[in-house]
Amino acid sequence: MFFVLLILGIVARTSYGLPAFLEVETSLGSVRGLQMQTRFGNKFWGFRGIRYAAPPVAELRFQSPQPVNAWKPMIFDATQDGPRCPQVTKNTTDLSEDCLRLNIYTKHVQNNAKKPVLVYLHPGGFYTLTATSPYAGPEYLMERDIVLVTLNYRLGSLGFLAAGTADAPGNMGLKDQVMALQWIRQHIVRFGGDPNLVTIWGYSAGSRSVGLHMMSPMSHGLFHRAIMMSASPLGAIRYRYNQTDLAERQARLLNCPANPTAVMIKCLKEKPMMAFVNTTEAMFEFEWNPLINWEPVIENDCGQERFLVEDPYKTMLNGNLNKVPLIIGTNEYEFYSPAYYNLRNETRRQRFNDNFATYAPLYFKYERDSHRSQRISSALYSFYFGNHSLEYPGSMKAFGQLYSDAIVGFNYYRFLKLVEKHVPVFTYFFNYKGRYSFFRNPETNETHGAVHHDELLYLLNFSVKAPIFRKSDPENDLIERFTRMWASFAKTGNPNKCQDEYLKDILWPTYTADRKEYLEIGSQVHLKTRGIFTERLEFWDNLFPPGEMLNTDVISKCL
């Protein structure tokens, strides 16, 4: 057996009572992985912290990622997590700009295994979180016959500073994801994966990323299915050609000149990594608002390969997409948690009561300081609150609905409504109230229901939030259904699998505009029609007609 593995470019080493290691040969050099086990004790191999791009430091800061240099004849040690990308965190010891790493989990390392590849893009608003194993553990999905890849991408100003110039065009974090997908296409076969059967799957900011990959020419041919959970890139904000205001704010915070732009960028390139981390909160306008601060941009043509060459609304309306089967969904109480803490705070509640039209656009991400903005704010106040003052706890339900619809619900519905004309779409509604959640009411210590991120607890081992669930736990059936549907979709483009013991009674049809079919996923699974929160989300759809969301500015030249 050792001889056969050696011929395949694979070397296995183990000693009784010690961890088992595996070395896989790639064109870049050998990669050493570690044997791990699923929640049921089944063995698989983990290759963690593999560098997929050159460290984006010095002159490469704010630039498109560059290919990683080969490390042979050295062996790349991928037996533990790599560093996290710079972000606000209590423990900063594992932060590094050399964070463009991916993790591969596989049961099959033969070249001819050709298993479906599921690539996970993590959430975090483009400024936080990571794909390291405490936040994206593989122990659930590796019960399925797939290869799982999770990856980091640059965040905050280091990943999305967009000055509209050649030295800082923007979208660096999204281009990192493209570079990772190119690495996967070239090397995943050595880890048992099929480069022609790649599914990109994202949550929140990762879901926005997936939607943009469906519209980016850079991503064409790099994936073959897509899964979008709790966000999309089409909402109530128009796309811009740069975020010079944000770049200049970063410059001021780090004592760099705001102009000329070339001097500003040169100064920012010389600042230490932790200077960006330590000024993250100050980069937001007001108490970590707007919630989504760094945005993807339509790139000016400065001679670089551009991730977004036109307004995503234009791309979608013209159907000029990377057309692949899609799963897209949302959950019951998406942003109930920030709604709860803001409404319970008397000072913040009073701000909304005193000047809703000023604070609502900032919190809920739509245009500000215009007659149209005033009209939208008035309509929202009337629709959700009947023009009554906000009270705690009396307004909690309505305020939670407004927060959720503004940040997730509307952009989910907008993308679904437009994309179903072009690709087969399966949509779901998650409403499982579990023992563990990303929101627990501090007054009762009880979970409220399915809030933002909660679905991830049943697809990934999110060990910083919940224990690993076993077969005897009440979460088991949900994990089995979720992971089996996702694996089936990755393999066939269809989440249904009638011969599967957990899926045999589930019939999940594609979404149609007339019936609006969706799968309700809770303690049980039910097929429903007439759409999710249709009245509320149609209200938003009418407030922000797609044609009015197009950026009609003259295309900006490279600054």
XYZ file of N, CA and C in Angstrom, residues 17-161:
435
model
N -0.069 5.037 18.272
C -0.338 5.971 19.349
C -0.030 7.415 19.027
N 0.496 7.679 17.825
C 0.831 9.042 17.428
C -0.045 9.486 16.269
N -0.160 10.794 16.043
C -0.982 11.267 14.921
C -0.485 10.712 13.591
N -1.423 10.529 12.666
C -1.076 10.075 11.319
C -0.943 11.277 10.410
N 0.099 11.281 9.585
C 0.344 12.363 8.648
C 0.313 11.829 7.226
N 0.023 12.737 6.296
C -0.012 12.364 4.885
C 0.627 13.480 4.081
N 1.483 13.122 3.151
C 2.113 14.102 2.275
C 1.599 13.926 0.858
N 1.113 15.002 0.285
C 0.587 15.000 -1.077
C 1.484 15.886 -1.934
N 1.899 15.366 -3.079
C 2.771 16.098 -3.972
C 1.946 16.948 -4.933
N 2.276 18.249 -5.012
C 1.670 19.149 -5.988
C 2.787 19.745 -6.836
N 2.430 20.486 -7.856
C 3.441 21.119 -8.695
C 4.211 22.202 -7.947
N 3.651 22.666 -6.807
C 4.332 23.663 -5.988
C 5.281 23.031 -4.984
N 5.069 21.755 -4.688
C 5.831 21.044 -3.680
C 4.913 20.171 -2.860
N 5.481 19.425 -1.942
C 4.696 18.524 -1.103
C 3.970 19.293 0.000
N 2.785 18.775 0.362
C 1.976 19.358 1.432
C 1.707 18.269 2.457
N 2.040 18.543 3.699
C 1.816 17.557 4.764
C 0.527 17.877 5.500
N -0.370 16.886 5.569
C -1.628 17.028 6.288
C -1.710 16.099 7.476
N -2.781 16.262 8.207
C -2.990 15.533 9.451
C -4.292 14.755 9.381
N -4.276 13.519 9.906
C -5.506 12.741 9.966
C -6.425 13.307 11.039
N -7.707 13.498 10.685
C -8.702 14.023 11.598
C -9.887 13.064 11.618
N -10.904 13.352 12.400
C -12.075 12.487 12.414
C -13.363 13.285 12.479
N -14.412 12.722 11.889
C -15.723 13.343 11.862
C -16.394 13.230 13.219
N -17.586 13.777 13.318
C -18.319 13.706 14.582
C -18.682 12.272 14.949
N -18.666 11.354 13.960
C -18.946 9.943 14.224
C -17.675 9.111 14.301
N -16.517 9.756 14.247
C -15.259 9.040 14.392
C -14.662 8.501 13.114
N -15.246 8.853 11.965
C -14.686 8.417 10.684
C -13.485 9.285 10.317
N -12.473 8.654 9.716
C -11.209 9.327 9.454
C -11.236 10.100 8.131
N -10.558 11.245 8.139
C -10.318 12.004 6.901
C -9.024 12.782 7.088
N -8.584 13.437 6.019
C -7.331 14.180 6.061
C -7.601 15.677 6.020
N -6.880 16.417 6.845
C -6.977 17.863 6.851
C -5.648 18.485 6.464
N -5.699 19.381 5.499
C -4.523 20.139 5.057
C -4.858 21.617 5.286
N -4.319 22.184 6.358
C -4.761 23.496 6.793
C -3.668 24.553 6.619
N -4.125 25.754 6.304
C -3.202 26.878 6.224
C -2.319 26.877 4.998
N -2.774 26.250 3.900
C -1.974 26.230 2.676
C -1.986 27.620 2.041
N -0.815 28.128 1.745
C -0.709 29.453 1.129
C -1.117 29.358 -0.341
N -2.161 30.122 -0.741
C -2.620 30.067 -2.136
C -2.214 31.291 -2.938
N -1.650 32.289 -2.285
C -1.182 33.498 -2.964
C 0.014 34.045 -2.205
N 0.794 34.861 -2.868
C 1.933 35.493 -2.209
C 1.440 36.421 -1.102
N 2.169 36.553 -0.009
C 1.751 37.473 1.050
C 1.573 38.888 0.495
N 0.404 39.501 0.688
C 0.131 40.835 0.109
C 0.695 41.951 0.973
N 1.999 42.021 1.045
C 2.673 42.991 1.900
C 3.534 43.926 1.056
N 4.003 44.996 1.703
C 4.862 45.986 1.049
C 4.180 46.513 -0.206
N 4.806 46.397 -1.368
C 4.237 46.941 -2.596
C 3.016 46.162 -3.071
N 2.798 44.963 -2.539
C 1.619 44.177 -2.923
C 0.388 44.543 -2.090
N 0.558 45.366 -1.056
C -0.606 45.810 -0.279
C -1.517 46.652 -1.180
N -2.818 46.402 -1.096
C -3.865 47.068 -1.887
C -3.853 46.645 -3.364
N -3.028 45.657 -3.708
C -2.941 45.202 -5.088
C -3.653 43.861 -5.269
N -3.889 43.485 -6.520
C -4.433 42.168 -6.808
C -3.474 41.106 -6.285
N -3.995 39.960 -5.832
C -3.108 38.912 -5.318
C -2.209 38.373 -6.415
N -1.040 37.928 -6.007
C -0.070 37.353 -6.933
C 0.111 35.868 -6.622
N 0.429 35.064 -7.646
C 0.586 33.615 -7.415
C 1.646 33.329 -6.360
N 1.419 32.282 -5.619
C 2.376 31.877 -4.600
C 3.584 31.223 -5.271
N 4.762 31.447 -4.713
C 5.959 30.792 -5.218
C 5.999 29.340 -4.764
N 6.551 28.489 -5.587
C 6.723 27.082 -5.212
C 7.630 26.986 -3.990
N 7.358 26.008 -3.139
C 8.166 25.835 -1.937
C 9.058 24.589 -2.018
N 8.943 23.806 -3.098
C 9.783 22.620 -3.191
C 11.258 23.022 -3.297
N 12.156 22.244 -2.752
C 11.977 20.888 -2.222
C 11.481 20.816 -0.780
N 11.174 21.957 -0.167
C 10.655 21.932 1.194
C 9.257 21.304 1.204
N 8.858 20.815 2.365
C 7.509 20.281 2.567
C 6.688 21.327 3.302
N 5.538 21.683 2.766
C 4.664 22.668 3.408
C 3.902 21.981 4.539
N 4.094 22.456 5.755
C 3.425 21.886 6.919
C 2.006 22.448 7.016
N 1.024 21.633 6.668
C -0.388 22.049 6.693
C -1.151 21.254 7.743
N -0.505 21.033 8.884
C -1.116 20.212 9.935
C -1.850 21.047 10.980
N -1.798 22.377 10.855
C -2.527 23.219 11.800
C -3.022 24.471 11.091
N -3.922 25.170 11.756
C -4.503 26.371 11.158
C -3.428 27.406 10.844
N -3.645 28.124 9.744
C -2.797 29.255 9.426
C -3.285 30.507 10.124
N -2.668 31.648 9.853
C -3.065 32.902 10.496
C -4.394 33.420 9.978
N -5.007 34.285 10.783
C -6.208 34.999 10.367
C -5.808 36.318 9.722
N -6.653 36.807 8.821
C -6.400 38.125 8.245
C -6.634 39.200 9.307
N -5.910 40.316 9.226
C -6.016 41.368 10.241
C -7.458 41.811 10.474
N -7.848 41.877 11.748
C -9.206 42.223 12.151
C -9.221 42.497 13.642
N -10.287 43.109 14.113
C -10.450 43.369 15.542
C -10.744 42.050 16.244
N -9.961 41.736 17.254
C -10.119 40.491 17.994
C -9.390 40.613 19.319
N -9.821 39.852 20.310
C -9.160 39.896 21.614
C -7.741 39.340 21.532
N -7.591 38.239 20.823
C -6.277 37.601 20.694
C -5.709 37.932 19.322
N -4.679 38.742 19.293
C -4.107 39.189 18.021
C -2.865 38.396 17.616
N -2.519 37.364 18.366
C -1.259 36.662 18.116
C -1.245 35.903 16.795
N -2.431 35.543 16.280
C -2.450 34.793 15.021
C -2.874 35.662 13.840
N -2.821 36.988 13.992
C -3.120 37.874 12.871
C -1.869 38.086 12.029
N -2.061 38.091 10.712
C -0.941 38.322 9.802
C -1.487 38.712 8.438
N -0.748 39.589 7.747
C -1.108 39.865 6.363
C -0.796 38.665 5.468
N 0.039 37.778 5.932
C 0.317 36.531 5.209
C -0.791 35.531 5.533
N -2.025 35.947 5.229
C -3.203 35.177 5.656
C -3.953 34.550 4.494
N -3.437 34.685 3.284
C -4.154 34.144 2.130
C -3.916 32.643 2.081
N -4.669 31.965 2.914
C -4.516 30.524 3.133
C -5.847 29.822 2.895
N -5.750 28.578 2.515
C -6.947 27.750 2.392
C -6.733 26.432 3.100
N -7.842 25.799 3.421
C -7.847 24.524 4.132
C -8.587 23.508 3.279
N -8.026 22.325 3.138
C -8.632 21.260 2.342
C -8.894 20.072 3.257
N -10.130 19.577 3.203
C -10.521 18.402 3.971
C -11.027 17.345 2.994
N -10.478 16.150 3.083
C -10.783 15.137 2.081
C -10.623 13.740 2.655
N -11.414 12.813 2.152
C -11.261 11.402 2.512
C -10.490 10.640 1.447
N -10.385 11.227 0.261
C -9.794 10.541 -0.886
C -8.688 11.406 -1.473
N -7.482 10.878 -1.555
C -6.379 11.660 -2.102
C -5.863 11.085 -3.418
N -6.555 10.085 -3.957
C -6.154 9.561 -5.251
C -6.557 10.540 -6.351
N -5.714 10.631 -7.375
C -5.984 11.575 -8.460
C -7.283 11.293 -9.181
N -7.702 10.041 -9.196
C -8.906 9.681 -9.949
C -10.158 9.669 -9.080
N -10.072 10.171 -7.840
C -11.250 10.159 -6.960
C -12.334 11.078 -7.498
N -11.948 12.273 -7.939
C -12.835 13.233 -8.592
C -14.136 13.463 -7.822
N -14.009 13.839 -6.565
C -15.171 14.122 -5.726
C -15.631 15.575 -5.891
N -16.918 15.832 -5.680
C -17.394 17.226 -5.736
C -16.664 18.083 -4.714
N -16.389 19.324 -5.090
C -15.649 20.250 -4.224
C -16.591 21.349 -3.753
N -16.666 21.518 -2.442
C -17.502 22.563 -1.832
C -16.574 23.611 -1.230
N -16.634 24.837 -1.750
C -15.730 25.918 -1.338
C -16.511 26.929 -0.510
N -16.087 27.123 0.742
C -16.813 27.974 1.690
C -16.163 29.344 1.806
N -16.985 30.401 1.626
C -16.570 31.790 1.785
C -17.221 32.340 3.052
N -16.415 32.725 4.012
C -16.922 33.033 5.355
C -17.639 34.379 5.426
N -18.487 34.564 6.456
C -19.182 35.843 6.688
C -18.284 36.829 7.417
N -18.855 37.987 7.783
C -18.126 38.940 8.600
C -18.123 40.362 8.084
N -19.040 40.708 7.165
C -19.175 42.087 6.727
C -17.978 42.638 5.990
N -17.113 41.765 5.471
C -15.877 42.157 4.790
C -14.877 42.824 5.732
N -15.038 42.653 7.052
C -14.033 43.215 7.954
C -13.706 42.314 9.144
N -14.308 41.136 9.241
C -14.017 40.270 10.376
C -14.277 38.808 10.011
N -13.932 37.917 10.938
C -14.084 36.466 10.860
C -13.056 35.820 9.932
N -13.159 34.506 9.802
C -12.080 33.723 9.221
C -12.597 32.341 8.856
N -11.756 31.573 8.166
C -12.106 30.194 7.812
C -11.312 29.183 8.624
N -10.616 29.626 9.671
C -9.878 28.680 10.493
C -10.846 27.746 11.219
N -10.346 26.620 11.676
C -11.226 25.537 12.113
C -12.142 25.865 13.296
N -11.795 26.748 14.249
C -12.784 27.059 15.292
C -14.043 27.730 14.756
N -13.960 28.312 13.561
C -15.091 29.021 12.958
C -15.674 28.277 11.753
N -14.990 27.238 11.306
C -15.456 26.516 10.116
C -14.933 25.081 10.147
N -15.234 24.397 11.243
C -14.758 23.027 11.389
C -15.446 22.078 10.421
N -14.730 21.070 9.916
C -15.248 20.194 8.861
C -15.959 18.939 9.344
N -16.118 18.771 10.661
C -16.518 17.466 11.194
C -17.899 16.998 10.761
N -18.788 17.910 10.343
C -20.119 17.507 9.883
C -20.108 17.171 8.396
N -19.585 18.060 7.595
C -19.614 17.857 6.135
C -18.709 16.727 5.688
N -17.703 16.376 6.483
C -16.831 15.282 6.065
C -17.440 13.911 6.309
N -18.665 13.857 6.802
C -19.439 12.612 6.751
C -19.962 12.364 5.337
N -19.938 13.380 4.503
C -20.417 13.275 3.124
C -19.243 13.004 2.184
N -19.570 12.565 0.968
C -18.554 12.151 -0.004
C -18.134 13.335 -0.877
N -17.499 14.307 -0.237
C -17.091 15.540 -0.924
C -15.682 15.917 -0.485
N -15.132 16.910 -1.153
C -13.931 17.606 -0.679
C -14.380 19.000 -0.251
N -14.016 19.399 0.964
C -14.385 20.708 1.502
C -13.164 21.612 1.515
N -13.329 22.824 0.986
C -12.274 23.837 1.028
C -12.823 25.080 1.716
N -12.104 25.583 2.695
C -12.447 26.854 3.331
C -11.264 27.798 3.149
N -11.521 29.100 3.102
C -10.414 30.008 2.786
C -10.584 31.374 3.431
N -9.448 32.021 3.650
C -9.408 33.412 4.096
C -9.294 34.340 2.898
N -9.716 35.574 3.076
C -9.491 36.635 2.089
C -9.291 37.937 2.855
N -8.618 38.898 2.232
C -8.308 40.145 2.916
C -9.576 40.899 3.319
N -9.472 41.619 4.433
C -10.630 42.275 5.045
C -10.359 43.757 5.288
N -11.439 44.510 5.531
C -11.328 45.898 5.899
C -10.575 46.713 4.858
N -9.844 47.714 5.304
C -9.102 48.556 4.371
C -8.043 47.767 3.610
N -7.452 46.774 4.251
C -6.427 45.979 3.576
C -7.013 45.133 2.454
N -8.322 44.883 2.505
C -8.946 44.077 1.469
C -9.869 44.825 0.531
N -10.323 46.019 0.939
C -11.354 46.690 0.136
C -11.147 48.198 -0.009
N -9.998 48.720 0.380
C -9.740 50.135 0.170
C -9.768 50.422 -1.329
